[in-house]
GROMACS .gro file of N, CA and C in nm:
model
  354
    1MET      N    1 -10.342   0.789  -0.645
    1MET     CA    2 -10.214   0.721  -0.589
    1MET      C    3 -10.278   0.598  -0.539
    2GLY      N    4 -10.231   0.473  -0.569
    2GLY     CA    5 -10.285   0.348  -0.544
    2GLY      C    6 -10.217   0.293  -0.444
    3GLN      N    7 -10.235   0.192  -0.373
    3GLN     CA    8 -10.176   0.102  -0.273
    3GLN      C    9 -10.047   0.056  -0.319
    4ILE      N   10  -9.950   0.038  -0.226
    4ILE     CA   11  -9.823  -0.041  -0.246
    4ILE      C   12  -9.852  -0.171  -0.257
    5SER      N   13  -9.792  -0.242  -0.324
    5SER     CA   14  -9.831  -0.389  -0.289
    5SER      C   15  -9.744  -0.454  -0.183
    6LEU      N   16  -9.779  -0.582  -0.154
    6LEU     CA   17  -9.687  -0.632  -0.040
    6LEU      C   18  -9.559  -0.675  -0.097
    7GLU      N   19  -9.534  -0.727  -0.194
    7GLU     CA   20  -9.405  -0.747  -0.245
    7GLU      C   21  -9.302  -0.629  -0.250
    8LYS      N   22  -9.372  -0.509  -0.298
    8LYS     CA   23  -9.262  -0.392  -0.279
    8LYS      C   24  -9.241  -0.340  -0.153
    9ALA      N   25  -9.347  -0.349  -0.074
    9ALA     CA   26  -9.337  -0.316   0.061
    9ALA      C   27  -9.238  -0.382   0.168
   10TYR      N   28  -9.246  -0.517   0.118
   10TYR     CA   29  -9.137  -0.608   0.188
   10TYR      C   30  -8.978  -0.581   0.140
   11ILE      N   31  -8.973  -0.551   0.016
   11ILE     CA   32  -8.838  -0.511  -0.029
   11ILE      C   33  -8.781  -0.388   0.012
   12ILE      N   34  -8.884  -0.290   0.017
   12ILE     CA   35  -8.856  -0.157   0.055
   12ILE      C   36  -8.831  -0.175   0.226
   13SER      N   37  -8.905  -0.249   0.304
   13SER     CA   38  -8.864  -0.246   0.441
   13SER      C   39  -8.754  -0.304   0.473
   14GLU      N   40  -8.698  -0.411   0.394
   14GLU     CA   41  -8.579  -0.487   0.395
   14GLU      C   42  -8.464  -0.387   0.371
   15TYR      N   43  -8.484  -0.303   0.265
   15TYR     CA   44  -8.374  -0.215   0.250
   15TYR      C   45  -8.360  -0.119   0.338
   16PHE      N   46  -8.460  -0.070   0.416
   16PHE     CA   47  -8.445   0.052   0.519
   16PHE      C   48  -8.382  -0.023   0.627
   17GLU      N   49  -8.447  -0.154   0.680
   17GLU     CA   50  -8.376  -0.226   0.785
   17GLU      C   51  -8.234  -0.239   0.778
   18ALA      N   52  -8.173  -0.301   0.658
   18ALA     CA   53  -8.035  -0.324   0.616
   18ALA      C   54  -7.963  -0.169   0.643
   19LEU      N   55  -8.037  -0.092   0.559
   19LEU     CA   56  -7.957   0.059   0.604
   19LEU      C   57  -7.940   0.110   0.747
   20LEU      N   58  -8.028   0.089   0.816
   20LEU     CA   59  -8.067   0.118   0.951
   20LEU      C   60  -7.959   0.029   1.051
   21TYR      N   61  -7.961  -0.101   0.990
   21TYR     CA   62  -7.871  -0.191   1.075
   21TYR      C   63  -7.714  -0.147   1.053
   22GLY      N   64  -7.677  -0.117   0.928
   22GLY     CA   65  -7.570  -0.075   0.895
   22GLY      C   66  -7.506   0.063   0.969
   23LEU      N   67  -7.606   0.163   0.988
   23LEU     CA   68  -7.569   0.254   1.095
   23LEU      C   69  -7.561   0.210   1.246
   24PHE      N   70  -7.643   0.095   1.277
   24PHE     CA   71  -7.648   0.068   1.416
   24PHE      C   72  -7.501  -0.008   1.434
   25SER      N   73  -7.464  -0.089   1.329
   25SER     CA   74  -7.322  -0.142   1.330
   25SER      C   75  -7.217  -0.052   1.353
   26CYS      N   76  -7.220   0.046   1.269
   26CYS     CA   77  -7.090   0.140   1.287
   26CYS      C   78  -7.092   0.212   1.417
   27LEU      N   79  -7.201   0.266   1.475
   27LEU     CA   80  -7.226   0.316   1.608
   27LEU      C   81  -7.161   0.210   1.725
   28PHE      N   82  -7.198   0.079   1.691
   28PHE     CA   83  -7.178  -0.042   1.796
   28PHE      C   84  -7.034  -0.056   1.803
   29GLY      N   85  -6.961  -0.051   1.673
   29GLY     CA   86  -6.829  -0.057   1.662
   29GLY      C   87  -6.762   0.036   1.720
   30VAL      N   88  -6.787   0.180   1.704
   30VAL     CA   89  -6.729   0.304   1.737
   30VAL      C   90  -6.743   0.292   1.925
   31THR      N   91  -6.856   0.236   1.972
   31THR     CA   92  -6.888   0.229   2.120
   31THR      C   93  -6.767   0.136   2.178
   32LEU      N   94  -6.763   0.017   2.126
   32LEU     CA   95  -6.657  -0.090   2.160
   32LEU      C   96  -6.522  -0.042   2.149
   33TYR      N   97  -6.487   0.038   2.041
   33TYR     CA   98  -6.353   0.074   2.023
   33TYR      C   99  -6.322   0.167   2.121
   34LEU      N  100  -6.411   0.273   2.162
   34LEU     CA  101  -6.406   0.360   2.274
   34LEU      C  102  -6.390   0.296   2.384
   35TYR      N  103  -6.466   0.216   2.416
   35TYR     CA  104  -6.460   0.126   2.546
   35TYR      C  105  -6.338   0.071   2.561
   36PHE      N  106  -6.292  -0.001   2.476
   36PHE     CA  107  -6.150  -0.093   2.494
   36PHE      C  108  -6.036  -0.045   2.467
   37ASN      N  109  -6.035   0.096   2.401
   37ASN     CA  110  -5.918   0.152   2.382
   37ASN      C  111  -5.850   0.226   2.499
   38PRO      N  112  -5.737   0.181   2.547
   38PRO     CA  113  -5.698   0.246   2.659
   38PRO      C  114  -5.657   0.403   2.643
   39THR      N  115  -5.656   0.467   2.526
   39THR     CA  116  -5.626   0.599   2.520
   39THR      C  117  -5.763   0.691   2.540
   40TYR      N  118  -5.870   0.609   2.517
   40TYR     CA  119  -5.990   0.677   2.546
   40TYR      C  120  -6.053   0.663   2.678
   41ASN      N  121  -6.017   0.539   2.713
   41ASN     CA  122  -6.081   0.480   2.829
   41ASN      C  123  -6.051   0.545   2.949
   42ARG      N  124  -5.930   0.532   2.969
   42ARG     CA  125  -5.843   0.593   3.102
   42ARG      C  126  -5.883   0.512   3.220
   43GLY      N  127  -5.915   0.390   3.214
   43GLY     CA  128  -5.950   0.327   3.361
   43GLY      C  129  -6.098   0.353   3.388
   44LYS      N  130  -6.182   0.426   3.317
   44LYS     CA  131  -6.297   0.455   3.358
   44LYS      C  132  -6.418   0.345   3.329
   45GLN      N  133  -6.406   0.222   3.405
   45GLN     CA  134  -6.486   0.130   3.397
   45GLN      C  135  -6.587   0.087   3.509
   46ASP      N  136  -6.667   0.173   3.538
   46ASP     CA  137  -6.752   0.173   3.635
   46ASP      C  138  -6.872   0.056   3.612
   47ASN      N  139  -6.952   0.048   3.706
   47ASN     CA  140  -7.078  -0.048   3.663
   47ASN      C  141  -7.161  -0.020   3.578
   48HIS      N  142  -7.193   0.100   3.565
   48HIS     CA  143  -7.298   0.166   3.455
   48HIS      C  144  -7.236   0.142   3.329
   49THR      N  145  -7.144   0.143   3.301
   49THR     CA  146  -7.068   0.139   3.183
   49THR      C  147  -7.057  -0.006   3.119
   50LEU      N  148  -7.042  -0.096   3.231
   50LEU     CA  149  -7.045  -0.244   3.177
   50LEU      C  150  -7.170  -0.270   3.160
   51ILE      N  151  -7.281  -0.234   3.242
   51ILE     CA  152  -7.414  -0.274   3.211
   51ILE      C  153  -7.451  -0.210   3.063
   52MET      N  154  -7.412  -0.102   3.025
   52MET     CA  155  -7.466  -0.053   2.904
   52MET      C  156  -7.397  -0.117   2.775
   53ILE      N  157  -7.269  -0.148   2.811
   53ILE     CA  158  -7.198  -0.244   2.714
   53ILE      C  159  -7.269  -0.372   2.691
   54GLY      N  160  -7.305  -0.441   2.803
   54GLY     CA  161  -7.369  -0.563   2.794
   54GLY      C  162  -7.494  -0.535   2.708
   55PHE      N  163  -7.595  -0.449   2.755
   55PHE     CA  164  -7.725  -0.403   2.680
   55PHE      C  165  -7.706  -0.401   2.539
   56SER      N  166  -7.572  -0.324   2.495
   56SER     CA  167  -7.561  -0.275   2.363
   56SER      C  168  -7.505  -0.399   2.279
   57THR      N  169  -7.436  -0.499   2.356
   57THR     CA  170  -7.407  -0.630   2.281
   57THR      C  171  -7.546  -0.717   2.262
   58ILE      N  172  -7.608  -0.730   2.368
   58ILE     CA  173  -7.731  -0.807   2.350
   58ILE      C  174  -7.849  -0.732   2.229
   59LEU      N  175  -7.855  -0.633   2.234
   59LEU     CA  176  -7.938  -0.557   2.125
   59LEU      C  177  -7.872  -0.573   1.992
   60PHE      N  178  -7.739  -0.557   1.979
   60PHE     CA  179  -7.665  -0.585   1.844
   60PHE      C  180  -7.694  -0.722   1.806
   61PHE      N  181  -7.695  -0.830   1.884
   61PHE     CA  182  -7.723  -0.972   1.851
   61PHE      C  183  -7.844  -1.007   1.820
   62VAL      N  184  -7.953  -0.896   1.883
   62VAL     CA  185  -8.079  -0.956   1.838
   62VAL      C  186  -8.101  -0.887   1.712
   63ALA      N  187  -8.042  -0.786   1.706
   63ALA     CA  188  -8.081  -0.692   1.567
   63ALA      C  189  -8.016  -0.765   1.442
   64THR      N  190  -7.920  -0.850   1.444
   64THR     CA  191  -7.852  -0.933   1.375
   64THR      C  192  -7.935  -1.040   1.322
   65PHE      N  193  -7.977  -1.109   1.420
   65PHE     CA  194  -8.053  -1.213   1.432
   65PHE      C  195  -8.204  -1.171   1.352
   66HIS      N  196  -8.257  -1.065   1.381
   66HIS     CA  197  -8.375  -1.028   1.326
   66HIS      C  198  -8.348  -0.988   1.186
   67LEU      N  199  -8.232  -0.916   1.135
   67LEU     CA  200  -8.199  -0.909   1.018
   67LEU      C  201  -8.187  -1.043   0.908
   68THR      N  202  -8.125  -1.126   0.969
   68THR     CA  203  -8.111  -1.246   0.924
   68THR      C  204  -8.237  -1.351   0.889
   69ILE      N  205  -8.344  -1.333   0.991
   69ILE     CA  206  -8.475  -1.391   0.977
   69ILE      C  207  -8.535  -1.331   0.839
   70ASN      N  208  -8.517  -1.183   0.862
   70ASN     CA  209  -8.585  -1.117   0.743
   70ASN      C  210  -8.553  -1.151   0.620
   71PHE      N  211  -8.409  -1.142   0.591
   71PHE     CA  212  -8.326  -1.196   0.472
   71PHE      C  213  -8.371  -1.332   0.418
   72TYR      N  214  -8.398  -1.440   0.530
   72TYR     CA  215  -8.435  -1.560   0.486
   72TYR      C  216  -8.562  -1.554   0.429
   73ARG      N  217  -8.670  -1.476   0.495
   73ARG     CA  218  -8.797  -1.460   0.437
   73ARG      C  219  -8.785  -1.391   0.298
   74LEU      N  220  -8.702  -1.292   0.292
   74LEU     CA  221  -8.703  -1.266   0.147
   74LEU      C  222  -8.648  -1.347   0.042
   75LEU      N  223  -8.558  -1.434   0.081
   75LEU     CA  224  -8.514  -1.530  -0.021
   75LEU      C  225  -8.619  -1.647  -0.052
   76GLN      N  226  -8.681  -1.686   0.067
   76GLN     CA  227  -8.792  -1.801   0.045
   76GLN      C  228  -8.891  -1.704  -0.043
   77GLY      N  229  -8.918  -1.600  -0.008
   77GLY     CA  230  -9.038  -1.558  -0.096
   77GLY      C  231  -9.011  -1.520  -0.244
   78TYR      N  232  -8.924  -1.472  -0.266
   78TYR     CA  233  -8.873  -1.405  -0.391
   78TYR      C  234  -8.828  -1.541  -0.466
   79VAL      N  235  -8.728  -1.626  -0.422
   79VAL     CA  236  -8.643  -1.709  -0.497
   79VAL      C  237  -8.710  -1.848  -0.501
   80ASP      N  238  -8.756  -1.898  -0.380
   80ASP     CA  239  -8.832  -2.041  -0.375
   80ASP      C  240  -8.956  -2.042  -0.429
   81ASN      N  241  -9.023  -1.935  -0.392
   81ASN     CA  242  -9.177  -1.923  -0.450
   81ASN      C  243  -9.188  -1.831  -0.572
   82CYS      N  244  -9.088  -1.801  -0.647
   82CYS     CA  245  -9.123  -1.712  -0.781
   82CYS      C  246  -9.196  -1.790  -0.864
   83ASN      N  247  -9.205  -1.891  -0.887
   83ASN     CA  248  -9.270  -1.972  -0.988
   83ASN      C  249  -9.424  -2.004  -0.944
   84VAL      N  250  -9.436  -2.001  -0.828
   84VAL     CA  251  -9.585  -2.038  -0.781
   84VAL      C  252  -9.688  -1.932  -0.814
   85PRO      N  253  -9.792  -1.931  -0.865
   85PRO     CA  254  -9.880  -1.852  -0.892
   85PRO      C  255  -9.911  -1.763  -0.760
   86SER      N  256  -9.888  -1.627  -0.778
   86SER     CA  257  -9.881  -1.529  -0.644
   86SER      C  258  -9.805  -1.563  -0.556
   87GLY      N  259  -9.699  -1.638  -0.558
   87GLY     CA  260  -9.590  -1.678  -0.502
   87GLY      C  261  -9.538  -1.607  -0.381
   88PRO      N  262  -9.484  -1.501  -0.399
   88PRO     CA  263  -9.404  -1.413  -0.301
   88PRO      C  264  -9.535  -1.352  -0.238
   89ALA      N  265  -9.645  -1.293  -0.255
   89ALA     CA  266  -9.757  -1.250  -0.215
   89ALA      C  267  -9.805  -1.343  -0.108
   90VAL      N  268  -9.816  -1.438  -0.149
   90VAL     CA  269  -9.889  -1.557  -0.061
   90VAL      C  270  -9.801  -1.606   0.041
   91TYR      N  271  -9.658  -1.612   0.015
   91TYR     CA  272  -9.586  -1.673   0.115
   91TYR      C  273  -9.563  -1.542   0.220
   92LEU      N  274  -9.527  -1.423   0.188
   92LEU     CA  275  -9.527  -1.318   0.283
   92LEU      C  276  -9.651  -1.298   0.343
   93SER      N  277  -9.758  -1.319   0.308
   93SER     CA  278  -9.893  -1.278   0.381
   93SER      C  279  -9.916  -1.399   0.476
   94ASN      N  280  -9.852  -1.508   0.471
   94ASN     CA  281  -9.867  -1.631   0.571
   94ASN      C  282  -9.800  -1.574   0.727
   95LEU      N  283  -9.888  -1.558   0.811
   95LEU     CA  284  -9.819  -1.512   0.938
   95LEU      C  285  -9.820  -1.598   1.021
   96ARG      N  286  -9.829  -1.751   0.991
   96ARG     CA  287  -9.829  -1.857   1.093
   96ARG      C  288  -9.703  -1.949   1.100
   97THR      N  289  -9.619  -1.883   1.029
   97THR     CA  290  -9.492  -1.984   1.021
   97THR      C  291  -9.398  -1.940   1.150
   98TRP      N  292  -9.293  -2.035   1.137
   98TRP     CA  293  -9.207  -2.018   1.277
   98TRP      C  294  -9.128  -1.865   1.265
   99HIS      N  295  -9.082  -1.859   1.131
   99HIS     CA  296  -8.993  -1.750   1.128
   99HIS      C  297  -9.077  -1.614   1.156
  100ILE      N  298  -9.167  -1.601   1.119
  100ILE     CA  299  -9.252  -1.464   1.132
  100ILE      C  300  -9.284  -1.446   1.292
  101ILE      N  301  -9.309  -1.561   1.360
  101ILE     CA  302  -9.333  -1.559   1.500
  101ILE      C  303  -9.184  -1.533   1.569
  102LEU      N  304  -9.087  -1.608   1.530
  102LEU     CA  305  -8.957  -1.561   1.595
  102LEU      C  306  -8.898  -1.428   1.545
  103LYS      N  307  -8.951  -1.368   1.437
  103LYS     CA  308  -8.912  -1.226   1.416
  103LYS      C  309  -8.982  -1.138   1.507
  104ASP      N  310  -9.115  -1.147   1.506
  104ASP     CA  311  -9.196  -1.075   1.613
  104ASP      C  312  -9.141  -1.085   1.746
  105ILE      N  313  -9.095  -1.216   1.790
  105ILE     CA  314  -9.058  -1.218   1.937
  105ILE      C  315  -8.921  -1.137   1.949
  106LEU      N  316  -8.835  -1.144   1.844
  106LEU     CA  317  -8.713  -1.094   1.854
  106LEU      C  318  -8.747  -0.920   1.838
  107PHE      N  319  -8.847  -0.886   1.789
  107PHE     CA  320  -8.876  -0.745   1.805
  107PHE      C  321  -8.928  -0.716   1.897
  108GLY      N  322  -8.998  -0.792   1.984
  108GLY     CA  323  -9.035  -0.755   2.140
  108GLY      C  324  -8.922  -0.747   2.223
  109ILE      N  325  -8.842  -0.847   2.223
  109ILE     CA  326  -8.704  -0.847   2.292
  109ILE      C  327  -8.630  -0.706   2.276
  110GLN      N  328  -8.618  -0.664   2.165
  110GLN     CA  329  -8.540  -0.557   2.104
  110GLN      C  330  -8.601  -0.436   2.159
  111HIS      N  331  -8.716  -0.414   2.138
  111HIS     CA  332  -8.814  -0.301   2.190
  111HIS      C  333  -8.801  -0.291   2.358
  112THR      N  334  -8.816  -0.398   2.423
  112THR     CA  335  -8.828  -0.432   2.571
  112THR      C  336  -8.668  -0.371   2.641
  113LEU      N  337  -8.567  -0.447   2.579
  113LEU     CA  338  -8.449  -0.430   2.625
  113LEU      C  339  -8.397  -0.265   2.597
  114GLY      N  340  -8.454  -0.219   2.476
  114GLY     CA  341  -8.410  -0.095   2.458
  114GLY      C  342  -8.476   0.018   2.546
  115SER      N  343  -8.589   0.009   2.572
  115SER     CA  344  -8.686   0.083   2.650
  115SER      C  345  -8.587   0.053   2.799
  116VAL      N  346  -8.562  -0.060   2.839
  116VAL     CA  347  -8.513  -0.069   2.977
  116VAL      C  348  -8.371   0.011   2.993
  117ALA      N  349  -8.316  -0.024   2.876
  117ALA     CA  350  -8.160   0.044   2.874
  117ALA      C  351  -8.166   0.195   2.880
  118ALA      N  352  -8.284   0.265   2.830
  118ALA     CA  353  -8.277   0.400   2.825
  118ALA      C  354  -8.360   0.449   2.942
   0.00000   0.00000   0.00000
């Protein structure tokens, strides 16, 4: 069994990230629905709940921005660099661009905030 190429690995990782983002979006939507629905809430809005809703909202926006940056890289690599020799592989292996650095910073923020909230 051979190694998987960088191009395939990036597409597979984007697929799973989008799949997990969809699950996270559903959970976030249900959380906000239950929080703002007066039938389920019944006036129980303490400080802990407000802090957790704030953390969840920040985590959702960071995850959205992370997915957007990865989708941008996917388009740049596979559409804009498709005619260049070894285009997607060369583009995706360049780790010194602004979007890969921003993506790593967003991942660090997501991980740190998730650990703090837990």
